[in-house]
Amino acid sequence: MRCLLLILPLVVLAGCGADLDTTYGVSDAGRASVNGVMVLRQALGDGQAVRRSGMLSDRLQEENLGCLVHVATTDEPPSPEAQAWLLDWLEEESGRQVVLILRDGALGGPLCRTWADQARQEAERLGSPQDLPLLALAERFDERAMAEDRREPFRIAGKILDYGRLGFRLRPDSAQPLTRPLTGWGLTTTPRHLVVSQILEAPNLAPVVRVSVPGGARPVVLAGDLGKGRLVVVTTATGLLDGALPDPAARAFLAALVADLARYRQESSGPEETALVGRLAVRRGDEQDLDMLHLLFATPPISYVAWHLLAVLVVFLVWRNRWLGRREAPLTEDRQRFLVHVQALARHLRREDARRAVHTELTRWRGTPPPDQGPRP
């Protein structure tokens, strides 16, 4: 029984060590990143496929969409051109929504520290000598947590991120311990790994969900009318990333967000389809008018295949033109065939010792006048 109790936590925890994928903002179905947003995408679709768009484009503007969702993967605000595009999109039709889920930390480090604590607790419960593998596993998780913390982008202290055209600014602040519960949308608990380390200043947006911190409260979700539609800003994605959603409080937070978007869509009779926008940059013209050179040689994984094929082509051309550097042109097939006949005739005459006959024929050939080719033009 003690062996089984030792093996079970090792099996559960060992799969989350070195192979843990912490790529931020992944929305592909084939990726299982703890910082991914695949579950969010599925929840937004409510059983239907959510349209994916790499960036803002004229074609996207022509689609009958009611909600655009963007999960920020960097700490930089979108360009003024992209913000103006969103404003124009909200002005064109009533009932539309733009949802901006901002980045505020990641889950790789916190999750690894949580698993390290669980491994130590299990080691303490089992006692020596069974605790040695669990303690080694806890050290691995601690090392991975420190590595994840170093990968996090460094934000300049005091730097204000300006979303001026959308009507709000972000002022970075230190992360503080959160006290439970969340308030708003009927929520009663706070997600375990929720991080709120920035203050959002938005005169035209009203706080919808708040979280308590020592000395006050900070908004987690803000919403307000913008143009003919609505702007929703979630100040932190840490409660909506895939690695946070095993927590029941995080799932309740996600469900409340999706329900609020659906409620507004029904009340305003807005279009039902939703699109997940990967990058807030504007592409002019048709979305299908791609830069093929950039796609082939600078967009993984296509670029890997293109560069390998180019290398193979260069090797083939070098091999095919290996005669480069010769003084004379390579022999064509016809010339090679005639040369073979001449060499064969020469070998035959030498075997027959026909020097006198060859000399006689050459003398006769030299003395024969050339054939008459007719008058020249």
XYZ file of C-alpha atoms in Angstrom:
377
model
C 0.000 0.000 0.000
C 2.856 2.386 0.830
C 4.423 1.648 -2.556
C 1.144 2.390 -4.311
C 0.789 5.656 -2.413
C 4.305 6.595 -3.535
C 3.822 5.655 -7.184
C 0.489 7.462 -7.602
C 1.727 11.032 -6.946
C 4.846 10.358 -9.003
C 2.710 9.334 -11.976
C 0.485 12.376 -11.552
C 3.294 14.886 -11.138
C 6.036 13.507 -13.382
C 4.131 14.344 -16.555
C 4.247 18.054 -15.722
C 8.011 18.488 -15.483
C 10.395 19.226 -18.333
C 7.784 18.761 -21.080
C 5.466 21.464 -19.721
C 4.445 23.781 -22.573
C 4.252 27.385 -21.349
C 3.831 29.154 -24.697
C 1.645 32.180 -24.058
C -1.679 32.787 -25.791
C -1.857 29.533 -27.770
C -5.284 28.934 -29.318
C -4.524 25.950 -31.573
C -6.410 22.738 -30.940
C -3.215 20.678 -31.141
C -1.372 22.606 -28.427
C -1.793 21.982 -24.703
C -0.077 24.990 -23.157
C -0.858 26.011 -19.578
C -0.858 29.611 -20.862
C -3.123 28.752 -23.787
C -6.607 30.108 -24.502
C -8.078 27.084 -26.269
C -10.722 26.552 -23.570
C -11.667 30.228 -23.779
C -12.100 29.915 -27.541
C -14.354 26.877 -27.150
C -16.438 28.612 -24.475
C -16.914 31.700 -26.659
C -18.215 29.528 -29.484
C -20.826 27.849 -27.255
C -20.598 24.674 -29.300
C -19.921 26.488 -32.582
C -16.608 27.188 -34.260
C -15.147 30.591 -33.457
C -13.679 32.389 -36.420
C -9.932 32.994 -36.159
C -8.247 35.998 -37.720
C -4.557 36.745 -37.649
C -5.117 40.489 -37.576
C -7.602 43.250 -38.345
C -8.422 43.474 -42.042
C -10.924 44.875 -44.497
C -12.341 41.408 -45.054
C -12.884 40.943 -41.312
C -14.734 44.254 -41.253
C -17.109 43.010 -43.933
C -18.024 39.864 -42.011
C -21.261 39.777 -40.017
C -19.577 39.564 -36.628
C -20.944 40.639 -33.287
C -17.925 40.219 -31.039
C -14.158 40.562 -31.467
C -11.986 39.032 -28.731
C -8.268 39.694 -28.420
C -5.961 38.116 -25.849
C -2.873 40.325 -25.580
C 0.405 38.393 -25.741
C 2.627 41.424 -25.037
C 2.556 44.376 -22.678
C 2.511 46.954 -25.487
C -0.747 48.685 -26.496
C -1.999 48.411 -30.078
C -1.081 51.111 -32.560
C -3.328 54.175 -32.981
C -4.301 52.798 -36.404
C -5.542 49.536 -34.843
C -7.449 51.415 -32.141
C -9.083 53.592 -34.812
C -10.048 50.424 -36.738
C -11.819 49.060 -33.643
C -13.661 52.361 -33.138
C -14.829 52.385 -36.760
C -15.971 48.766 -36.435
C -18.049 49.590 -33.344
C -19.554 52.643 -35.083
C -20.756 50.722 -38.134
C -23.423 48.593 -36.460
C -25.150 48.533 -33.094
C -24.850 45.610 -30.718
C -21.202 44.867 -31.454
C -18.635 44.161 -28.715
C -14.856 44.379 -28.465
C -13.285 42.326 -25.668
C -9.664 43.049 -24.736
C -8.088 40.525 -22.350
C -4.813 42.081 -21.213
C -1.679 40.264 -20.181
C -0.699 40.450 -16.519
C 1.656 37.619 -15.710
C 1.630 33.956 -16.740
C 0.899 30.620 -15.099
C 4.106 28.658 -15.735
C 5.915 29.843 -12.614
C 2.954 29.812 -10.176
C 1.855 26.342 -11.259
C 5.356 24.894 -10.879
C 5.632 26.374 -7.384
C 2.224 24.917 -6.486
C 3.282 21.466 -7.665
C 6.562 21.778 -5.749
C 4.633 22.507 -2.536
C 2.323 19.553 -3.166
C 5.295 17.243 -3.720
C 6.882 18.361 -0.431
C 3.619 17.872 1.445
C 3.283 14.360 0.041
C 6.915 13.614 0.940
C 6.306 14.797 4.482
C 3.216 12.611 4.744
C 4.971 9.482 3.454
C 8.209 9.966 5.362
C 11.705 8.685 4.600
C 12.944 6.949 2.454
C 9.959 7.329 0.106
C 10.242 11.099 0.316
C 13.535 11.305 -1.628
C 12.046 11.071 -5.164
C 9.328 13.564 -4.246
C 11.846 16.026 -2.823
C 13.923 15.748 -6.000
C 10.771 16.388 -8.024
C 10.009 19.462 -5.894
C 13.479 20.849 -6.606
C 12.943 20.361 -10.333
C 9.679 22.273 -10.132
C 11.350 25.088 -8.195
C 14.072 25.366 -10.843
C 11.470 25.414 -13.604
C 9.494 28.086 -11.743
C 12.563 30.334 -11.559
C 13.230 29.779 -15.266
C 9.620 30.731 -16.080
C 9.940 33.901 -13.994
C 13.027 34.918 -15.974
C 11.122 34.415 -19.230
C 8.409 36.846 -18.219
C 8.685 40.234 -19.988
C 10.204 42.996 -17.912
C 7.937 45.986 -17.585
C 9.556 49.369 -16.962
C 8.502 50.716 -13.584
C 6.155 53.662 -13.904
C 5.626 53.205 -17.655
C 2.044 54.085 -18.604
C 0.457 52.106 -21.433
C -1.829 54.404 -23.369
C -4.984 53.130 -25.055
C -6.044 56.726 -25.602
C -8.397 56.247 -28.536
C -10.238 53.524 -26.649
C -10.495 55.729 -23.569
C -8.259 54.113 -20.942
C -4.695 53.874 -19.660
C -2.780 51.206 -17.749
C -0.504 52.113 -14.869
C 1.711 49.258 -13.650
C 1.754 48.581 -9.929
C 3.113 45.867 -7.684
C 1.160 42.635 -7.339
C -0.593 42.364 -3.991
C -2.190 39.393 -2.237
C -5.827 39.068 -3.204
C -8.528 38.596 -0.634
C -11.643 36.643 -1.438
C -14.222 36.806 -2.884
C -14.588 38.475 -6.263
C -17.545 40.812 -6.450
C -19.759 41.138 -9.523
C -21.492 38.750 -11.943
C -22.597 36.713 -8.929
C -19.070 35.381 -8.320
C -18.283 34.181 -4.818
C -14.637 33.029 -5.008
C -11.371 34.258 -6.520
C -9.338 32.088 -8.934
C -6.311 30.637 -7.198
C -3.674 32.054 -9.564
C -5.357 35.360 -10.404
C -2.836 38.223 -10.692
C -3.854 41.895 -10.727
C -0.728 44.059 -10.785
C -1.869 46.988 -12.910
C -4.330 49.796 -12.366
C -6.656 50.695 -15.200
C -7.726 54.342 -15.479
C -10.887 54.558 -17.602
C -13.329 57.454 -17.007
C -15.839 56.035 -19.500
C -15.722 52.425 -18.326
C -17.509 51.124 -15.249
C -16.013 48.358 -13.074
C -18.076 45.185 -13.438
C -15.948 42.753 -11.424
C -13.636 43.787 -8.594
C -11.161 42.010 -6.372
C -10.202 43.072 -2.863
C -6.604 43.954 -2.029
C -5.137 45.352 1.167
C -6.299 48.952 1.360
C -9.057 48.802 -1.255
C -10.269 47.059 -4.396
C -9.055 46.775 -7.963
C -11.195 46.285 -11.063
C -10.767 43.011 -12.891
C -13.381 43.582 -15.610
C -14.595 46.953 -16.895
C -17.230 47.670 -19.526
C -18.830 50.684 -21.142
C -20.511 51.969 -24.274
C -18.241 52.908 -27.149
C -19.677 54.056 -30.452
C -22.805 52.019 -31.153
C -21.451 49.013 -29.254
C -19.584 48.129 -26.095
C -15.975 47.782 -24.973
C -15.101 45.137 -22.372
C -11.632 45.147 -20.798
C -10.346 42.260 -18.661
C -7.259 43.566 -16.866
C -5.639 40.142 -16.436
C -5.755 36.898 -18.393
C -4.403 34.756 -15.556
C -7.901 33.677 -14.537
C -8.807 32.627 -18.102
C -5.734 30.720 -19.285
C -5.965 26.957 -19.770
C -3.744 26.149 -16.800
C -5.992 28.126 -14.438
C -9.275 26.530 -15.489
C -8.987 23.294 -13.460
C -9.772 25.637 -10.554
C -13.585 25.805 -10.112
C -13.345 29.524 -9.336
C -11.588 30.170 -12.658
C -14.229 28.166 -14.530
C -16.946 30.221 -12.850
C -15.138 33.408 -13.893
C -14.966 32.228 -17.526
C -18.618 31.170 -17.537
C -19.663 34.553 -16.117
C -17.724 36.406 -18.834
C -19.301 34.340 -21.627
C -22.776 34.748 -20.106
C -22.357 38.535 -19.887
C -21.331 38.766 -23.546
C -24.340 36.633 -24.548
C -26.686 38.761 -22.416
C -25.568 41.989 -24.092
C -25.870 40.401 -27.538
C -29.449 39.359 -26.855
C -30.482 42.683 -25.331
C -28.999 44.717 -28.210
C -29.944 42.234 -30.979
C -26.330 42.126 -32.123
C -24.831 39.597 -34.552
C -24.133 36.217 -32.983
C -20.780 35.198 -34.502
C -17.529 35.772 -32.636
C -13.965 36.121 -33.920
C -10.741 35.623 -31.987
C -8.161 38.126 -33.290
C -4.547 37.111 -32.835
C -2.819 40.473 -33.313
C -4.188 44.017 -33.212
C -2.533 45.190 -36.418
C -4.287 46.412 -39.544
C -3.894 44.678 -42.886
C -5.178 46.745 -45.775
C -6.724 45.026 -48.758
C -7.970 41.465 -49.013
C -6.962 39.197 -46.173
C -5.964 36.610 -48.748
C -3.418 38.967 -50.346
C -0.502 37.557 -48.422
C 3.148 38.442 -48.754
C 4.281 35.166 -50.253
C 7.993 35.820 -49.708
C 7.384 36.540 -46.035
C 5.108 33.503 -45.775
C 7.613 31.165 -47.425
C 10.866 32.327 -45.848
C 9.929 34.014 -42.554
C 6.865 32.150 -41.250
C 7.538 28.887 -39.385
C 7.005 26.037 -40.033
C 6.622 26.812 -43.749
C 9.948 28.665 -43.754
C 11.767 25.538 -42.502
C 10.569 23.532 -45.491
C 11.276 26.384 -47.939
C 14.864 26.878 -46.751
C 15.585 23.140 -46.900
C 14.192 22.910 -50.437
C 16.280 25.936 -51.438
C 19.408 24.287 -50.034
C 18.649 21.069 -51.928
C 18.126 23.090 -55.122
C 21.486 24.852 -54.704
C 23.278 21.512 -54.173
C 21.575 20.080 -57.272
C 22.551 23.079 -59.412
C 26.157 22.894 -58.245
C 26.247 19.179 -59.066
C 24.514 19.720 -62.402
C 27.018 22.400 -63.388
C 30.114 20.663 -62.019
C 31.864 21.339 -65.367
C 32.078 25.064 -64.547
C 35.661 26.303 -64.819
C 36.567 24.291 -67.960
C 38.117 26.044 -70.940
C 35.970 24.279 -73.435
C 32.287 23.662 -73.756
C 31.057 20.250 -72.689
C 30.654 17.718 -75.445
C 27.124 17.246 -76.660
C 25.653 13.808 -77.124
C 26.062 13.936 -80.931
C 29.716 14.895 -80.690
C 30.391 12.198 -78.118
C 28.753 9.594 -80.366
C 30.866 10.633 -83.414
C 34.026 10.628 -81.300
C 33.300 7.068 -80.167
C 33.084 5.958 -83.816
C 36.358 7.700 -84.717
C 38.172 6.129 -81.758
C 36.829 2.698 -82.669
C 37.990 3.092 -86.275
C 41.441 4.223 -85.108
C 41.795 1.199 -82.829
C 40.795 -1.106 -85.700
C 43.308 0.419 -88.101
C 46.077 0.199 -85.524
C 45.369 -3.466 -84.943
C 45.538 -4.079 -88.708
C 48.778 -2.084 -88.952
C 47.217 -0.110 -91.833
C 49.553 2.881 -91.681
C 50.272 2.842 -95.406
C 46.558 2.655 -96.291
C 45.746 5.503 -93.910
C 48.570 7.626 -95.293
C 47.362 6.973 -98.873
C 43.765 7.920 -98.004
C 44.820 11.126 -96.230
C 46.992 12.157 -99.200
C 44.131 11.524 -101.575
C 41.727 13.445 -99.321
C 44.051 16.464 -99.181
C 44.351 16.514 -102.973
C 40.633 16.282 -103.645
C 39.076 19.706 -104.414
C 36.096 20.712 -102.278
C 32.645 20.073 -103.730
C 30.962 22.855 -105.668
C 28.537 24.617 -103.322
C 27.027 26.831 -106.038
C 27.256 30.590 -106.447
C 27.308 32.692 -103.311
C 24.507 35.194 -102.799
